Short mmCIF file of C-alpha atoms in Angstrom, two decimals:
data_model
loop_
_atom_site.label_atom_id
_atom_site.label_comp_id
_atom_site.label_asym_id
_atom_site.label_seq_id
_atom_site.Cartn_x
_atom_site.Cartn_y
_atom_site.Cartn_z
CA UNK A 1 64.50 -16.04 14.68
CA UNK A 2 61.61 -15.72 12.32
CA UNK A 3 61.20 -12.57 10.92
CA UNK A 4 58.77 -11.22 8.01
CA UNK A 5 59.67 -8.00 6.09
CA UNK A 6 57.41 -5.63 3.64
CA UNK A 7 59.85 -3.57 2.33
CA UNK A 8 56.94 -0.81 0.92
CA UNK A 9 55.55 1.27 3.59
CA UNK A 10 53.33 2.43 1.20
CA UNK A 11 51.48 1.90 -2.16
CA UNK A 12 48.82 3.56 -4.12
CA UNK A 13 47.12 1.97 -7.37
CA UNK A 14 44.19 3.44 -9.30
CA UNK A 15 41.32 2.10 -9.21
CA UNK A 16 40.11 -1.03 -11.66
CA UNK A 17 44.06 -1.40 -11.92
CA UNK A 18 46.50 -4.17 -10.59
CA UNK A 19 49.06 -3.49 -7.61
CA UNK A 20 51.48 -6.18 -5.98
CA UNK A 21 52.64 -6.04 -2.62
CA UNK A 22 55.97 -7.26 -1.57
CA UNK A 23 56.91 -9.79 1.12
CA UNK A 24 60.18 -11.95 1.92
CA UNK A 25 60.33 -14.00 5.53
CA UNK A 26 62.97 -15.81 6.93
CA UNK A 27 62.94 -19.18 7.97
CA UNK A 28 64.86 -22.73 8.69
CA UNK A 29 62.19 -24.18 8.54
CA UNK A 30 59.89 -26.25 5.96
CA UNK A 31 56.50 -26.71 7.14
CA UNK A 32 54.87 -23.09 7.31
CA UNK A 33 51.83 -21.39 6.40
CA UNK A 34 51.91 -17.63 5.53
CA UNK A 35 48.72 -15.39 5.07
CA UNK A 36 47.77 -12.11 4.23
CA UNK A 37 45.74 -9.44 6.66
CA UNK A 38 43.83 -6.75 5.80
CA UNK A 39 43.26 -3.95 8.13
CA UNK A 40 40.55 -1.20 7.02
CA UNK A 41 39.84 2.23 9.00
CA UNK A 42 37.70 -0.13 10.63
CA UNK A 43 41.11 -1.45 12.58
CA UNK A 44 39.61 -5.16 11.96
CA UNK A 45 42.39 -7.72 10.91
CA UNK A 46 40.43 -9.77 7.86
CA UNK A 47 41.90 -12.32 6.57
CA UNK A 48 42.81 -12.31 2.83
CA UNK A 49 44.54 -15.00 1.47
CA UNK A 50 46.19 -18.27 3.10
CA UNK A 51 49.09 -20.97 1.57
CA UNK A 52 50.67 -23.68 2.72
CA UNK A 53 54.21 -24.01 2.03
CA UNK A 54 53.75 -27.10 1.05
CA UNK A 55 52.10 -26.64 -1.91
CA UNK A 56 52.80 -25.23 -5.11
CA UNK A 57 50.04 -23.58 -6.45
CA UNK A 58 49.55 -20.52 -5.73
CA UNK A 59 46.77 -19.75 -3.67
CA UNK A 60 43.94 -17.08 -5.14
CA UNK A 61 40.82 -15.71 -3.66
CA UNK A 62 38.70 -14.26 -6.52
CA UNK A 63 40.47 -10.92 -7.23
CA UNK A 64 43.50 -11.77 -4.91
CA UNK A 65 46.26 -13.81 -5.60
CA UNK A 66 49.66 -14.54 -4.43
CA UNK A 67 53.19 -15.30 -6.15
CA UNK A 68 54.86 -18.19 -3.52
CA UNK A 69 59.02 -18.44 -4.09
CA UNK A 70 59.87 -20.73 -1.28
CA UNK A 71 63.37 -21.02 -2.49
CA UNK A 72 63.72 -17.07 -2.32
CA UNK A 73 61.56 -16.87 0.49
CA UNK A 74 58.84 -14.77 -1.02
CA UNK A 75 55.46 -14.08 -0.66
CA UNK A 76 54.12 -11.08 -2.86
CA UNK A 77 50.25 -10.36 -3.06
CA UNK A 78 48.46 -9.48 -6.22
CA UNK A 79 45.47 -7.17 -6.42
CA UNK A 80 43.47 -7.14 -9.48
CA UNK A 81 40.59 -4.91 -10.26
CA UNK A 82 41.58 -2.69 -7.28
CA UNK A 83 38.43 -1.35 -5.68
CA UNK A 84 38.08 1.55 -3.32
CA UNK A 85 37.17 -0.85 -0.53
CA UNK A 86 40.69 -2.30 -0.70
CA UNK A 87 42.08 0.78 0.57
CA UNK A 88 43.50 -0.79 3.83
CA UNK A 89 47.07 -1.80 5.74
CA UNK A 90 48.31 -5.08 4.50
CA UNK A 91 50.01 -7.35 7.06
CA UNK A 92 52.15 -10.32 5.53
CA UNK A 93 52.40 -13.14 8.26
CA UNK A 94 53.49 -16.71 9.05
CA UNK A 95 53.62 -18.96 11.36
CA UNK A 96 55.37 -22.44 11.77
CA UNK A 97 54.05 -25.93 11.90
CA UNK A 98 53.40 -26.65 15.18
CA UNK A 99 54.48 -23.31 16.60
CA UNK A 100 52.32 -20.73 18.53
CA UNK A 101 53.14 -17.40 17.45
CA UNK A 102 52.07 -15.70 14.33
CA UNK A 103 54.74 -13.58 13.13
CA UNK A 104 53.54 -10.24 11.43
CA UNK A 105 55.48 -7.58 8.77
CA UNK A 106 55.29 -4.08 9.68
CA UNK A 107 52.48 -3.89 6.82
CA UNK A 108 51.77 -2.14 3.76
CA UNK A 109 49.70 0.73 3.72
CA UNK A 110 47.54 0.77 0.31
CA UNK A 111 45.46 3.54 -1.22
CA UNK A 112 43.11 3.77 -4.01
CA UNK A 113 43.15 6.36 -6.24
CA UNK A 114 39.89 7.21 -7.59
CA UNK B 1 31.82 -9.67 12.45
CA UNK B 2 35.08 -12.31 13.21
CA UNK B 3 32.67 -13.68 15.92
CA UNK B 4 35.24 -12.32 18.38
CA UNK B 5 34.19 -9.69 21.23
CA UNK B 6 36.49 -7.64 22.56
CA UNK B 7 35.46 -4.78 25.17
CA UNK B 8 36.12 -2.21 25.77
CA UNK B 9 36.61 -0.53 22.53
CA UNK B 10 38.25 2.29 23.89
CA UNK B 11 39.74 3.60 26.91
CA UNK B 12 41.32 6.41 28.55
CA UNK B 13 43.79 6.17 31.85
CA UNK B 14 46.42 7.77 33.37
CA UNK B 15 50.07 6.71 33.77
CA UNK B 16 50.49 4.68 36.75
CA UNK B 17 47.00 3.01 36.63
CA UNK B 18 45.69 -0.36 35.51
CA UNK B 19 43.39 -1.75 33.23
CA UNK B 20 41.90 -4.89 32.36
CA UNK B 21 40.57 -5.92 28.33
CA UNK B 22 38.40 -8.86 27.88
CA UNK B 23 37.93 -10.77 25.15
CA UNK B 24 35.10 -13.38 24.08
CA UNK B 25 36.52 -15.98 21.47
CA UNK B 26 34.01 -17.36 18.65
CA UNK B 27 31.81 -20.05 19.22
CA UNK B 28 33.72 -23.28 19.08
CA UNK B 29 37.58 -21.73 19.29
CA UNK B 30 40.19 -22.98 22.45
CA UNK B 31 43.05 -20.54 21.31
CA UNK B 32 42.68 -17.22 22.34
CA UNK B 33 45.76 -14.58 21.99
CA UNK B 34 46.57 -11.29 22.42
CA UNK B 35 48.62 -8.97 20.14
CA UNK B 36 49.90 -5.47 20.53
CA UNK B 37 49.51 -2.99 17.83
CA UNK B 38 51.81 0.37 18.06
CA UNK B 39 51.13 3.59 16.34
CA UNK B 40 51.95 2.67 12.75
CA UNK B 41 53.35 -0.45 13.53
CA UNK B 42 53.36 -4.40 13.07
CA UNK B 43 51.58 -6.62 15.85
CA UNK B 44 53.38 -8.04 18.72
CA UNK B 45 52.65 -11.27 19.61
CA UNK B 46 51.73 -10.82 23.82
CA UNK B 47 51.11 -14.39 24.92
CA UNK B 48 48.54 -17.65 23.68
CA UNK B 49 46.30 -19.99 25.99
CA UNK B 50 44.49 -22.95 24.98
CA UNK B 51 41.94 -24.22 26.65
CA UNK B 52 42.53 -22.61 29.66
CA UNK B 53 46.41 -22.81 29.81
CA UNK B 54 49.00 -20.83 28.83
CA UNK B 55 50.51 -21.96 25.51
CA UNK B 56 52.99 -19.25 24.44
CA UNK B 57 54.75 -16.16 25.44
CA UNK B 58 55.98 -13.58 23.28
CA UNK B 59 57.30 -10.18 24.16
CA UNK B 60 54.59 -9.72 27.26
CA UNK B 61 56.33 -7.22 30.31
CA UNK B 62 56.04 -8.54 33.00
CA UNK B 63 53.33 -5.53 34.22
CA UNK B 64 51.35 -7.44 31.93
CA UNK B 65 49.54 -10.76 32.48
CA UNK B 66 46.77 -12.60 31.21
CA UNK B 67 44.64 -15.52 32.04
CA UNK B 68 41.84 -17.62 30.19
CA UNK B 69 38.98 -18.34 32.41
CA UNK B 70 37.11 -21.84 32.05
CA UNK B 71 34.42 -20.58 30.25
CA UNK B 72 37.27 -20.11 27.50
CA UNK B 73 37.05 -16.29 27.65
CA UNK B 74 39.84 -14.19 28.49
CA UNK B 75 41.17 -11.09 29.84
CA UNK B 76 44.45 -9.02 30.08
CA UNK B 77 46.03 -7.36 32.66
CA UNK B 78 47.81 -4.12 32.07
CA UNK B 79 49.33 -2.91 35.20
CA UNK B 80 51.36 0.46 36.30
CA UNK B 81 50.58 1.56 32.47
CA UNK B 82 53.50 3.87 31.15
CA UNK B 83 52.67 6.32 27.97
CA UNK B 84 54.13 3.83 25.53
CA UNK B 85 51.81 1.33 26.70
CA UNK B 86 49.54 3.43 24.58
CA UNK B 87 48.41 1.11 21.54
CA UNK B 88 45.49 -1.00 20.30
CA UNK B 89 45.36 -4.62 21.71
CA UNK B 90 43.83 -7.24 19.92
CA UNK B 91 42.62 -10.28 21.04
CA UNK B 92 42.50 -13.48 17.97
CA UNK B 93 41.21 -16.76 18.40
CA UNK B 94 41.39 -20.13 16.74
CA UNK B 95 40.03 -23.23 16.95
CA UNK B 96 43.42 -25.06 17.34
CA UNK B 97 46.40 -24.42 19.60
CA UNK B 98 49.25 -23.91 15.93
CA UNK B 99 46.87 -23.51 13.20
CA UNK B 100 48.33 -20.20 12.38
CA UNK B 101 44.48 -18.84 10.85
CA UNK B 102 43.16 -16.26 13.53
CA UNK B 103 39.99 -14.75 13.95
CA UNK B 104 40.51 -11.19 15.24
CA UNK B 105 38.38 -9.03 17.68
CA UNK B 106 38.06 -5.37 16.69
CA UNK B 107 40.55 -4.18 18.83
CA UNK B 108 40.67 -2.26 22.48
CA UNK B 109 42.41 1.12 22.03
CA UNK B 110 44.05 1.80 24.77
CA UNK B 111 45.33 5.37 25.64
CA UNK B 112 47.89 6.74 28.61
CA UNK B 113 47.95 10.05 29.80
#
């Protein structure tokens, strides 16, 4: 079975500072994609950050970036220049090629500290 | 805005009763699902359609069922609702029937009394 895992329940960071959030999922397989959710007070899920496991690089969306380890099966997310407006749960996620379900972490619940 | 409705935003029931959530995928998308969201707790993956059929099924009880209407929207069933049915539901859709990037509604909070 697929499973995802964020082993913090809960970070805090100060503001304008960097924080990392942890992931590790477990897989047989070799063709995945794994993303990272936001969800604000606002209970939206937002998408953050997608990569293919494919590739190598690491994917990075402006102030967010992640560290991809396929070997060790991780999938930690980098916040740089934390803002108050990233104050938010964190969902890790992936799902297989060619498979339906996207399966979530029990998520990460950040706060910034002014 | 995700582009995805999903109404109501809340509501309150009693145990016992039953309850129906719609959701309104964006413009364009064939994959609608619906995931369940615990108090304080990862989302469960309820059950996928795609274009009108069912796709997937996850961990859906069977007082629960769902359909996707030809018009692409869709709407789930929540039947002889027990306290820890309590939770936010969220409806996601996609363009694609495995391309893992979902667009998700705001949520319907559900609450049993």
């Amino acid at each position: 079975a697929q499973t995802v895992t964020q082993s913090q329940p809960e970070m805090s960071v100060q503001e304008a500072e960097t924080v990392t959030l942890s992931c590790t999922y477990d897989t047989s397989e070799s063709d995945y994609y794994l993303f990272w959710y936001k969800q604000p007070p606002s209970r939206q899920m937002i998408l953050v950050i997608r990569q293919e496991a494919y590739k190598q690089q690491n994917a990075t969306e402006n102030r967010f970036s992640v560290n991809f380890q396929k070997a060790a099966k991780s999938f930690s997310l980098k916040i740089s220049d934390s803002q108050l407006g990233d104050a938010a749960m964190y969902f890790c996620a992936f799902i297989i090629q060619g498979a339906q379900k996207l399966v979530f972490g029990q998520g990460t619940r950040l706060t910034i500290n002014p | 805005d995700s582009g995805v409705t999903q109404t109501p935003k809340h509501l309150i029931t009693a145990t016992g009763q039953r309850v129906t959530l719609r959701c309104s995928p964006r413009s364009g998308d064939l994959s609608v699902y619906w995931y369940q969201q615990s108090l304080d707790q990862g989302l469960q993956f309820l059950i996928q359609y795609y274009n009108g059929e069912e796709r997937a099924k996850g961990n859906i009880l069977e007082r629960f069922s769902a359909q996707q209407f030809p018009d692409l929207h869709s709407e789930l069933n929540l039947s002889s609702l027990e306290l820890g049915d309590s939770a936010l539901y969220f409806c996601a859709s996609a363009w694609g029937a495995n391309t893992g990037e979902l667009f998700f509604g705001e949520g319907s909070r559900l609450t049993v009394l």
